[in-house]
Short mmCIF file of C-alpha atoms and ligand atoms in Angstrom, two decimals:
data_model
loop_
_atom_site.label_atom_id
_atom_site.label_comp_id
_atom_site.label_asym_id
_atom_site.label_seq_id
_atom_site.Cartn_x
_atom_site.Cartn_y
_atom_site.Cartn_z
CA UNK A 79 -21.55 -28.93 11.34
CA UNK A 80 -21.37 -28.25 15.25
CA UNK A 81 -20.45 -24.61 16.34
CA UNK A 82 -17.76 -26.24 18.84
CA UNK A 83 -15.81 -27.94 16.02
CA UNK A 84 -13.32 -24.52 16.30
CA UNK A 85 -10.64 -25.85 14.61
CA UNK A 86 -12.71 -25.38 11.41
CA UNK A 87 -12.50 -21.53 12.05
CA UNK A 88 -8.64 -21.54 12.19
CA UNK A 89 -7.91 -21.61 7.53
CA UNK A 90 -10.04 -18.74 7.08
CA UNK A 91 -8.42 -16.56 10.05
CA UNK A 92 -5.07 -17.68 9.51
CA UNK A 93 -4.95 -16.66 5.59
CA UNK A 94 -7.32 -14.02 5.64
CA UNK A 95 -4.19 -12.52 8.20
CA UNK A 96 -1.77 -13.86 5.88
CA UNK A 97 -3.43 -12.62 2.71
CA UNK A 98 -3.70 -9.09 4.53
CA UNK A 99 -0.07 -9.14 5.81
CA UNK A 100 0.81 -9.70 2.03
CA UNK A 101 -1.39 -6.59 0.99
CA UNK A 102 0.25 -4.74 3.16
CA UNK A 103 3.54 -5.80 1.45
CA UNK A 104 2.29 -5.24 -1.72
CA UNK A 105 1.51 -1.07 -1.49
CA UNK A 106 4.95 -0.99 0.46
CA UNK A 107 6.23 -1.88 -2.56
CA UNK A 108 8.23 -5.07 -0.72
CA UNK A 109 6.77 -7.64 -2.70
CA UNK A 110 5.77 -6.09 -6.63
CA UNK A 111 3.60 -9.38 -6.52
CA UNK A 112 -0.42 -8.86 -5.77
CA UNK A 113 -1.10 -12.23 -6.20
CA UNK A 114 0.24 -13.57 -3.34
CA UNK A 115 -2.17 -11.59 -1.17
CA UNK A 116 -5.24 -12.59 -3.66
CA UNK A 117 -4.21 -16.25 -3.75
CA UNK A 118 -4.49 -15.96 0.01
CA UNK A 119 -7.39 -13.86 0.20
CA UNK A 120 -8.94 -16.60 -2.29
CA UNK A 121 -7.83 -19.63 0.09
CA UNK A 122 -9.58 -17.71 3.23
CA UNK A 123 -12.98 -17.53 1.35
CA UNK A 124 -12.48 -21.10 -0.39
CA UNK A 125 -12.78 -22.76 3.19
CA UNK A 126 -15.32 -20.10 4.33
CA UNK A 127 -17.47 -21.23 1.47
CA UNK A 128 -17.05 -24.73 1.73
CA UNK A 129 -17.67 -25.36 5.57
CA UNK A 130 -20.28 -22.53 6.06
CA UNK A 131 -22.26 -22.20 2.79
CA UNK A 132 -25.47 -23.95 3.32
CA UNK A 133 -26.62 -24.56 -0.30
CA UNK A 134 -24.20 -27.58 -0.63
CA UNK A 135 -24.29 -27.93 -4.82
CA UNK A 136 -23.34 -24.40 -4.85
CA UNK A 137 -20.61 -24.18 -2.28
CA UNK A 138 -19.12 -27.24 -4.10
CA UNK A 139 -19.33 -25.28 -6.96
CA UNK A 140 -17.88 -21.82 -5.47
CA UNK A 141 -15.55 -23.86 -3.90
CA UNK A 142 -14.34 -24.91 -6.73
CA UNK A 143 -14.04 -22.36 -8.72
CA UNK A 144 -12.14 -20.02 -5.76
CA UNK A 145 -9.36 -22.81 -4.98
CA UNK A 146 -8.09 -22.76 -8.39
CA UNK A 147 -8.05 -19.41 -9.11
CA UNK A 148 -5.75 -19.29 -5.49
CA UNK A 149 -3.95 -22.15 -7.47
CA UNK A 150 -3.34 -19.52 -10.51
CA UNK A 151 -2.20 -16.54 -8.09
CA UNK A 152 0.33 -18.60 -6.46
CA UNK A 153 1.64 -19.55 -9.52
CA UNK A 154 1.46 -15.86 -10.96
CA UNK A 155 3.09 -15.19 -7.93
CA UNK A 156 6.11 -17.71 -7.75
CA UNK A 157 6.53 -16.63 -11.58
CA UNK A 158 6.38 -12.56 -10.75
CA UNK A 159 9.31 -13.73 -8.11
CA UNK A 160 11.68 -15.80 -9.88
CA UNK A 161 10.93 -13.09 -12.93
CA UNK A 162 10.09 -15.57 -15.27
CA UNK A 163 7.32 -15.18 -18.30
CA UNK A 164 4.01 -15.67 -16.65
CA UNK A 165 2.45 -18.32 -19.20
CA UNK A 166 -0.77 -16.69 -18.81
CA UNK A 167 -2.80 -17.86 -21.65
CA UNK A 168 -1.91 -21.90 -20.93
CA UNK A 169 -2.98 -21.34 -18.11
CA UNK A 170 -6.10 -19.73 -18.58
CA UNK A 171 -7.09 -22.02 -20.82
CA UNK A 172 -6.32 -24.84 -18.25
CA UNK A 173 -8.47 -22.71 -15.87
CA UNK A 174 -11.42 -22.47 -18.24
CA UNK A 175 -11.40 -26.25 -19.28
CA UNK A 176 -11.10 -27.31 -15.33
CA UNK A 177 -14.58 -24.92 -14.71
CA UNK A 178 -16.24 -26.49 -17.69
CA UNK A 179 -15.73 -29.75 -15.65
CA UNK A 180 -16.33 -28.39 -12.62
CA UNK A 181 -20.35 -27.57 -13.66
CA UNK A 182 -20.57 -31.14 -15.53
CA UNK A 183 -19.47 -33.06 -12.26
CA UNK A 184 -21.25 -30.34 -9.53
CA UNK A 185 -24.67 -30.08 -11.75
CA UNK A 186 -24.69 -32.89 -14.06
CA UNK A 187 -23.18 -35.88 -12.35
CA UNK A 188 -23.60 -34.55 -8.75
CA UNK A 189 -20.81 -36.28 -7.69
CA UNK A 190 -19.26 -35.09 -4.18
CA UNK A 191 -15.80 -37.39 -4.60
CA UNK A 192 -15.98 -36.53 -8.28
CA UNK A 193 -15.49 -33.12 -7.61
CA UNK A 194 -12.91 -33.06 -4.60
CA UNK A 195 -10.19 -35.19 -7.20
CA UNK A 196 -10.90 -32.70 -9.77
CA UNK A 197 -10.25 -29.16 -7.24
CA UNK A 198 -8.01 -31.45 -5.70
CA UNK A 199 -5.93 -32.89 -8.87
CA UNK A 200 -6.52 -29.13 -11.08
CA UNK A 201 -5.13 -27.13 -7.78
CA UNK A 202 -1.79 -29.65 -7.73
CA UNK A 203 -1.45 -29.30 -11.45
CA UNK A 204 -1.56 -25.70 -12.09
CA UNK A 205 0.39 -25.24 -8.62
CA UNK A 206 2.91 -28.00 -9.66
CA UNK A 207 3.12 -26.65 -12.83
CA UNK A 208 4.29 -23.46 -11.48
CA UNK A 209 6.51 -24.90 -9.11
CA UNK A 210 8.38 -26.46 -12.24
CA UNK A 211 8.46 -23.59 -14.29
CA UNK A 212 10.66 -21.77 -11.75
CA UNK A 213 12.59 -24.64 -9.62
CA UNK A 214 15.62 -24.03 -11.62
CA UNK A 215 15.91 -20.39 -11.13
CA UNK A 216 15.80 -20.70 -7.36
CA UNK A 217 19.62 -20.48 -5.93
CA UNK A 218 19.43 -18.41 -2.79
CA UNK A 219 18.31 -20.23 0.08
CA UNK A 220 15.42 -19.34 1.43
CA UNK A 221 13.82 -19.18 -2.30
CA UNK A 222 14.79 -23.03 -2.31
CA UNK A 223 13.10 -23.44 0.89
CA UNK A 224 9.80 -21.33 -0.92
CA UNK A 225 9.76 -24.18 -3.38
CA UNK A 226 10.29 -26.78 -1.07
CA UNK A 227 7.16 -25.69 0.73
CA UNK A 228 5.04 -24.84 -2.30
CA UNK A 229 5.72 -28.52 -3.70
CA UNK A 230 4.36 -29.48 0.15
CA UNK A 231 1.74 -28.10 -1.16
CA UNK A 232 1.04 -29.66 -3.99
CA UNK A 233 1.94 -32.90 -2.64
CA UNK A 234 -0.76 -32.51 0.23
CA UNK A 235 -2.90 -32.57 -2.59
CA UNK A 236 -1.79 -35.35 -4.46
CA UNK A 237 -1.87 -37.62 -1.64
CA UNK A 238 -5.01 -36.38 -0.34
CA UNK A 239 -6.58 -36.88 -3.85
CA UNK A 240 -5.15 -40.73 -4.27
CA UNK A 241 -6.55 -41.45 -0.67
CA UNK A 242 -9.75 -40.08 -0.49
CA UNK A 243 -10.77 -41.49 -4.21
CA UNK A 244 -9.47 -44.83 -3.95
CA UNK A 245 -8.55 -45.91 -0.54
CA UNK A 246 -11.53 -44.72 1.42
CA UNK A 247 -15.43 -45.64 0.79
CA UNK A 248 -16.45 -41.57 1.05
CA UNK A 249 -20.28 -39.85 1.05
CA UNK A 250 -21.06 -38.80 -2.65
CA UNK A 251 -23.11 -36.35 -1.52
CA UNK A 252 -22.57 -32.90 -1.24
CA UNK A 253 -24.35 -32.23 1.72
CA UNK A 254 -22.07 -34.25 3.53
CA UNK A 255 -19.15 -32.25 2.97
CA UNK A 256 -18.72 -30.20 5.94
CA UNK A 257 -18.56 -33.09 8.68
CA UNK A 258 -16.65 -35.49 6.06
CA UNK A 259 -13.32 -36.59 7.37
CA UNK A 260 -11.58 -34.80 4.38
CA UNK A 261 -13.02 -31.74 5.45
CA UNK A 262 -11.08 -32.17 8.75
CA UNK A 263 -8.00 -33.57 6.67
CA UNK A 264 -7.89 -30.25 4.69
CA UNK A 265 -8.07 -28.31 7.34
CA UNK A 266 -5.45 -30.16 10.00
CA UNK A 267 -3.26 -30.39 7.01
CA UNK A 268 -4.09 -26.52 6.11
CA UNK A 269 -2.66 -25.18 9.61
CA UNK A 270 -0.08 -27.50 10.17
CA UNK A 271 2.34 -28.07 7.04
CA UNK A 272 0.81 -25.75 4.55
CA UNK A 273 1.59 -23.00 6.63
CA UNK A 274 5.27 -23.24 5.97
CA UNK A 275 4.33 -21.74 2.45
CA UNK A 276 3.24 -18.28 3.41
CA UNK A 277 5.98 -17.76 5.66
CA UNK A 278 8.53 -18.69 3.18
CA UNK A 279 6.76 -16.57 0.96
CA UNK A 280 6.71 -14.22 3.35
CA UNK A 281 10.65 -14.36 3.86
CA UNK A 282 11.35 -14.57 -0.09
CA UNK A 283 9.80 -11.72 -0.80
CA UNK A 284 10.83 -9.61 2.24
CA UNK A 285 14.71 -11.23 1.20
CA UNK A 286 14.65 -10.40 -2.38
CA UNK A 287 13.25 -6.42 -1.47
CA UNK A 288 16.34 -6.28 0.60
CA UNK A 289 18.54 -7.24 -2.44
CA UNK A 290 16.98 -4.99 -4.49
CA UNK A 291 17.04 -1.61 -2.09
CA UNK A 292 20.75 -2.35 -1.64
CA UNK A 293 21.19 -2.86 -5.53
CA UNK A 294 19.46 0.42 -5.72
CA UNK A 295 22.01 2.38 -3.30
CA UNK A 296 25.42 0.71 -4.99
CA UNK A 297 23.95 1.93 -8.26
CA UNK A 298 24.40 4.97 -10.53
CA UNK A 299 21.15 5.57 -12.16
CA UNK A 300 21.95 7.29 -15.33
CA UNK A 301 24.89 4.52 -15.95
CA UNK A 302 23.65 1.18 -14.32
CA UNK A 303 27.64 1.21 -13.13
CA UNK A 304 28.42 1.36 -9.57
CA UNK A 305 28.42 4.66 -7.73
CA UNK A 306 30.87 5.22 -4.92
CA UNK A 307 29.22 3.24 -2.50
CA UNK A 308 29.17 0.63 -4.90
CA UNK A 309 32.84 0.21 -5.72
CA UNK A 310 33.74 0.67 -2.54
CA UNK A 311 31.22 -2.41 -0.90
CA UNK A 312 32.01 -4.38 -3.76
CA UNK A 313 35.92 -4.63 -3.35
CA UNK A 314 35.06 -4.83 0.21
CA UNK A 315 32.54 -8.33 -0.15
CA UNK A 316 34.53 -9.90 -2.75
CA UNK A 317 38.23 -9.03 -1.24
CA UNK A 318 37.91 -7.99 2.30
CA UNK A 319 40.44 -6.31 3.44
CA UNK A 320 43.32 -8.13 1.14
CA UNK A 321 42.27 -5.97 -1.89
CA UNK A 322 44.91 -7.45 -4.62
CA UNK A 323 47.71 -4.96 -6.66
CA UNK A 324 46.41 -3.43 -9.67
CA UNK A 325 45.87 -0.28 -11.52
CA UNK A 326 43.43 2.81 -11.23
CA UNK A 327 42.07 4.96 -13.89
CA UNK A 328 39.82 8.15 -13.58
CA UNK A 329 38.33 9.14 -16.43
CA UNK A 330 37.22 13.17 -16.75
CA UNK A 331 34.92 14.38 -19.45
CA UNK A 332 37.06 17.42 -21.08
CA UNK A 333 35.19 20.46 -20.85
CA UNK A 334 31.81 18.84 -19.89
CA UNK A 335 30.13 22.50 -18.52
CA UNK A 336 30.59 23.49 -22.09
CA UNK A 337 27.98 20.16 -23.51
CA UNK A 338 25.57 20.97 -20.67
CA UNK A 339 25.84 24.97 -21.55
CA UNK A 340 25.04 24.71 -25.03
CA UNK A 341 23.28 21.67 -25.67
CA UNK A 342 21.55 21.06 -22.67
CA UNK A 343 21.43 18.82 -19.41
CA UNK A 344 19.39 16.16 -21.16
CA UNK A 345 22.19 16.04 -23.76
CA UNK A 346 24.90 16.00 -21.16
CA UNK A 347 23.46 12.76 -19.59
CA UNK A 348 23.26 11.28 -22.53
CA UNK A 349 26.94 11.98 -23.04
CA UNK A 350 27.52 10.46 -19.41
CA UNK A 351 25.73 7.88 -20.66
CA UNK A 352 27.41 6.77 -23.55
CA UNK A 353 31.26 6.94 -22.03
CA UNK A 354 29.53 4.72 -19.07
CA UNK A 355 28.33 2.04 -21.79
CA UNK A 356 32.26 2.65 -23.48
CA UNK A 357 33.83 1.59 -20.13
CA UNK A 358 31.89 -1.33 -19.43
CA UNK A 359 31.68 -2.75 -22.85
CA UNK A 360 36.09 -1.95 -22.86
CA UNK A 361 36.82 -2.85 -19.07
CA UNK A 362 37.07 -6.60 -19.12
CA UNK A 363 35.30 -8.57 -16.79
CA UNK A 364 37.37 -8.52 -13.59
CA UNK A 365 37.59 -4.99 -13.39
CA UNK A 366 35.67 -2.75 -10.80
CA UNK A 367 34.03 0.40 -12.53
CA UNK A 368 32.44 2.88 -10.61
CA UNK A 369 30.66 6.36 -11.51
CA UNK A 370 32.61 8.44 -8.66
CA UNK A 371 30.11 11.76 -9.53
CA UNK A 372 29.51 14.41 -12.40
CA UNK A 373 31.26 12.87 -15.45
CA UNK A 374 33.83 11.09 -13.78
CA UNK A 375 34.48 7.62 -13.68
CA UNK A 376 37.22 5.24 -11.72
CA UNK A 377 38.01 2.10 -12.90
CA UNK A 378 40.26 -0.40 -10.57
CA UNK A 379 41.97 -3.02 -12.39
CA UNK A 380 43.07 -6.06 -10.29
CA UNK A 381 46.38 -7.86 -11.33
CA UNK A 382 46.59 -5.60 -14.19
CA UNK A 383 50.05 -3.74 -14.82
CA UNK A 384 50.37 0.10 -15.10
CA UNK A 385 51.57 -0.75 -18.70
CA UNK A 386 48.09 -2.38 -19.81
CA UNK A 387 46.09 0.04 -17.87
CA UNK A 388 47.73 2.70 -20.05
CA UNK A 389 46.73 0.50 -22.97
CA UNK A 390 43.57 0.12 -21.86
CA UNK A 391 42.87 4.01 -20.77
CA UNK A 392 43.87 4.93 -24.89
CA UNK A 393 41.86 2.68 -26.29
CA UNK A 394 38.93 4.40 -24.06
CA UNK A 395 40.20 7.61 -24.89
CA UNK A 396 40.71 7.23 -28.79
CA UNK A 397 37.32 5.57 -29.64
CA UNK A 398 35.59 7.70 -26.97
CA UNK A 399 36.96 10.98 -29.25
CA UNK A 400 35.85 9.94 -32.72
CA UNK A 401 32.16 9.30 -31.31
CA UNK A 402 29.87 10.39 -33.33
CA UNK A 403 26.75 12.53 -31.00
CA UNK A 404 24.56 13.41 -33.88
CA UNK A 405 21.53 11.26 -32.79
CA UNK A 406 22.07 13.07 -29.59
CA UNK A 407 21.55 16.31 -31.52
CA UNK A 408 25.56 17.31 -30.86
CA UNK A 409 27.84 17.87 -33.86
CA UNK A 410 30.70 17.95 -32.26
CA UNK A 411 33.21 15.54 -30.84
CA UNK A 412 33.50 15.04 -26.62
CA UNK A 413 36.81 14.26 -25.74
CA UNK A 414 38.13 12.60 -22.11
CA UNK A 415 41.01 12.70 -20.02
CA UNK A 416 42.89 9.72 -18.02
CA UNK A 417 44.90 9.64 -14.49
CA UNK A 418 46.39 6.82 -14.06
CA UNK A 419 48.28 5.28 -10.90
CA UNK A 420 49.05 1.84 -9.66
CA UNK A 421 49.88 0.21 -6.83
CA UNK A 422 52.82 -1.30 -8.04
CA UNK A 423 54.68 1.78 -8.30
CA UNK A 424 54.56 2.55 -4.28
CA UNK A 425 52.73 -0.04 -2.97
CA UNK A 426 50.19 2.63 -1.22
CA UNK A 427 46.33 1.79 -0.16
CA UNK A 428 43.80 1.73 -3.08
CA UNK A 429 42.26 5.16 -1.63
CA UNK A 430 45.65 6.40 -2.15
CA UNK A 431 46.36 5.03 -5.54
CA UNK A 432 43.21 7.04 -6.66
CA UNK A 433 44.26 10.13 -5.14
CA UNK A 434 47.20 9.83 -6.99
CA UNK A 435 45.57 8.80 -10.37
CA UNK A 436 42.94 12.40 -9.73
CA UNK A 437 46.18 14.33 -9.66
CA UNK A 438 47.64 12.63 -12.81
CA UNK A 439 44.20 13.30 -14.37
CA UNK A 440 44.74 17.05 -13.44
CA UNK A 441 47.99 16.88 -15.31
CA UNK A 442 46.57 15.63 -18.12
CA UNK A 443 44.14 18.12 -18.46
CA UNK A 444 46.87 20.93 -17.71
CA UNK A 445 48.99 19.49 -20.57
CA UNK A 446 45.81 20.33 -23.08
CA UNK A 447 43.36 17.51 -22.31
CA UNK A 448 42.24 14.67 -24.32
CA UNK A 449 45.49 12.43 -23.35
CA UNK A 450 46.57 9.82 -20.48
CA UNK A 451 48.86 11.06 -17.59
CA UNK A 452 50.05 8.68 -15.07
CA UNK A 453 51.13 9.34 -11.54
CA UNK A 454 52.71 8.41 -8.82
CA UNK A 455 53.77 9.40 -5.07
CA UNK A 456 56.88 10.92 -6.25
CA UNK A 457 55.38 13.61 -7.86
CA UNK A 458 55.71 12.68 -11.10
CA UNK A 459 52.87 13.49 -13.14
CA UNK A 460 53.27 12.02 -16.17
CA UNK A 461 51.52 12.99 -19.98
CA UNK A 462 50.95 9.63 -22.38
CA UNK A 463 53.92 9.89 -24.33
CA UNK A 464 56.13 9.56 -22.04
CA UNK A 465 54.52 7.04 -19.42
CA UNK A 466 56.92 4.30 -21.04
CA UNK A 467 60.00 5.97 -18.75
CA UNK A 468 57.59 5.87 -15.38
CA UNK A 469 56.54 2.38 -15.91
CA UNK A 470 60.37 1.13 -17.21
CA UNK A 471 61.48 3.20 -13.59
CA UNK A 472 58.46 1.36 -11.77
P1 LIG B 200 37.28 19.92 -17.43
O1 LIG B 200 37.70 19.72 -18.82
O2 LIG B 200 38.29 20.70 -16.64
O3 LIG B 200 36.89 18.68 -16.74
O4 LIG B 200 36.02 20.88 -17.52
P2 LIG B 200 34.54 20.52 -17.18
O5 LIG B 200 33.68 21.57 -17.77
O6 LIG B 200 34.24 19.14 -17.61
O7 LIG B 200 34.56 20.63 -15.63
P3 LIG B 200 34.05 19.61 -14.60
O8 LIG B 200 34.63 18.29 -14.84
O9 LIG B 200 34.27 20.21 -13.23
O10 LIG B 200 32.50 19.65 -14.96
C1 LIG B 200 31.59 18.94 -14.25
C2 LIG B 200 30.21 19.36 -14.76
O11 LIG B 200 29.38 18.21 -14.84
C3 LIG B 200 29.54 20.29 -13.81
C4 LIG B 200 28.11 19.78 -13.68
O12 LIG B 200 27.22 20.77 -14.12
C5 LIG B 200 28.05 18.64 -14.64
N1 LIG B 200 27.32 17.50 -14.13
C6 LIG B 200 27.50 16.83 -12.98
N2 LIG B 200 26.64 15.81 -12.86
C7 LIG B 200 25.89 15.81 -14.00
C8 LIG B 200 24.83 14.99 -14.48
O13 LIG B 200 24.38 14.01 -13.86
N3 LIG B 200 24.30 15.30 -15.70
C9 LIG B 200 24.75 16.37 -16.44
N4 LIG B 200 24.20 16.60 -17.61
N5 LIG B 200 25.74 17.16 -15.98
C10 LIG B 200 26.31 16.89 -14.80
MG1 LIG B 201 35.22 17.44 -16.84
MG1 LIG B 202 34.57 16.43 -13.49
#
């Protein structure tokens, strides 16, 4: 092959950049997926080895061999993405039969074509494979658009395969490779439409790291509830500024120092721990709750009534204080308190209605703890047994 033909130099350059870009990613933590920068790195050498190599049996076989293990990382890849089981031994065994080929057809039959449908046809099976396995969990848009492009590039191969086997009288030899007109197919194909896959990849990956660092700062990490920043983004995205009536409840472990004091800060989380996995298992779906700090918790109900809020902050409270904590190495009971507010009694802001619900929780603990209080902007402070007045009045 001439020097001058450049455009031969482009594949190698263009993924080894990509395949470093995506290493890069990789220790940054932005993609948790190595193999897209190996599948890369493997594509780079693949043409390197089949334009340049001068032994022509062996950089058929090399060749080969390097395309479909890119084939497999891609696949690993687009399976570590869409989190989806990796089907590693299938696929290894796929791998192992397609090499076992690979030598028959390279050393045995010696068959150039022979051996471009097989990396041609195993690369767009494994790949296509892949590309199946996950299609279904892709919903955001620009991981449809990664499998749009990845079945490009399968497809390149499929077509490529059909026409270069049975439409077109081909060399069988292997040293003919390098000048062959597929060789320049490949490669004009390579740096034209296959190059949509890395950069969808590329914005996948870099999309779905996003998503997961702002996960990470709406979330409590002892609870897996929402932390402040949490409750608060999440009424905002999914009511704007029209955030419906409902009712508030704080929830206050009752004398929590005391746990931590006696039994230790790795028992206190625990505690923490199991009243977070009480609300969300109680709080139906529909309801917004939030870890607010220390051991206390808000919970916003939307459309609910200050009646079933009291209902619901009871049955919290009542199960909560028959726990049993001995696997947690505490024999005693942990009891909780409730403020409740809503803002159908004033019609206030939902900051407000929580302010209001904190100071009903401090009445309830001032009236001997373990009980609901509700409250409301008229200074009532209200103990459980007698929230049926407040909400007949409401
Ligand atoms: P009260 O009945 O009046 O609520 O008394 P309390 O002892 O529970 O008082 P308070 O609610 O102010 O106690 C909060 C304690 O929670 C203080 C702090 O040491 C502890 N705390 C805050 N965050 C954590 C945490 O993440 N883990 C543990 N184990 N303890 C925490
Ligand atoms: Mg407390
Ligand atoms: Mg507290």
């Amino acid at each position: 092959m001439s020097d001058s033909n450049i455009i031969f130099y482009i594949p190698p350059i263009l993924f080894s950049i990509v395949a470093l870009a995506f290493f890069l990613l990789w220790r940054l933590k932005v993609t948790p997926a190595w193999q897209w920068a190996a599948g890369f790195a493997q594509t780079a050498a693949g043409f390197v080895v089949s334009t340049f190599l001068t032994e022509p049996h062996l950089a058929a076989f090399a060749s080969g061999l390097i395309f479909i293990g890119a084939a497999y990382c891609y696949g690993s890849g687009l399976m570590a993405h869409f989190r989806v089981p990796r089907l590693r031994a299938p696929r290894l065994i796929f791998v192992a039969l397609y090499s076992i080929t690979l030598v028959y057809v390279v050393y045995w039959a010696e068959s150039l074509v022979a051996q471009l449908f097989l990396t041609d046809a195993g690369f767009a099976v494994l790949l296509g494979w892949s590309v199946c396995v996950v299609a279904r969990k892709a919903s955001r848009p620009i991981d449809k658009a990664l499998i749009v492009t990845t079945s490009i590039v399968v497809l390149d191969s499929v077509i490529r395969t059909l026409f270069f086997t049975f439409f077109t009288n081909s060399s069988d030899n292997f040293s003919d490779f390098a000048t062959s007109l597929y060789n320049l197919e490949v490669t004009v194909t390579t740096i034209t439409v296959c190059m949509f896959f890395p950069f969808t990849a590329l914005g996948a990956s870099a999309s779905a790291a996003i998503e997961r660092h702002r996960a990470a700062a709406e979330t409590d990490e002892l609870t897996g509830l929402l932390n402040r920043r949490g409750f608060w983004d999440t009424l905002g995205s999914d009511f704007g500024s029209e955030i419906p009536q409902g009712s508030v409840i704080v929830f206050d472990i009752d004398h929590f120092k005391r746990v931590n004091d006696t039994y230790g800060h790795a028992v206190g989380d625990q505690v923490i721990q199991g009243l977070g996995g009480e609300l969300s298992r109680r709080i139906e779906s529909g309801g917004y709750v939030a870890r607010f700090g220390g051991e206390e918790f808000v919970a916003f109900l939307p459309h609910v009534p200050l009646e079933e809020a009291v209902a619901v902050a009871e049955g919290v409270r009542s199960s909560f204080a028959v726990r049993k904590w001995n696997k947690q190495g505490l024999d005693r009971a942990v009891t909780l308190s409730c403020g409740i507010s809503s803002t159908w009694i004033d019609g206030l802001g939902l900051d407000r209605i929580i302010e209001q619900a904190d100071e009903a929780l401090y009445a309830a603990k001032a009236a001997g703890r373990n009980q609901v209080a509700v409250g409301s902007g008229r200074g009532l402070q209200v103990p459980m047994a007698d929230h049926r007045k407040l909400a007949e009045r409401a």
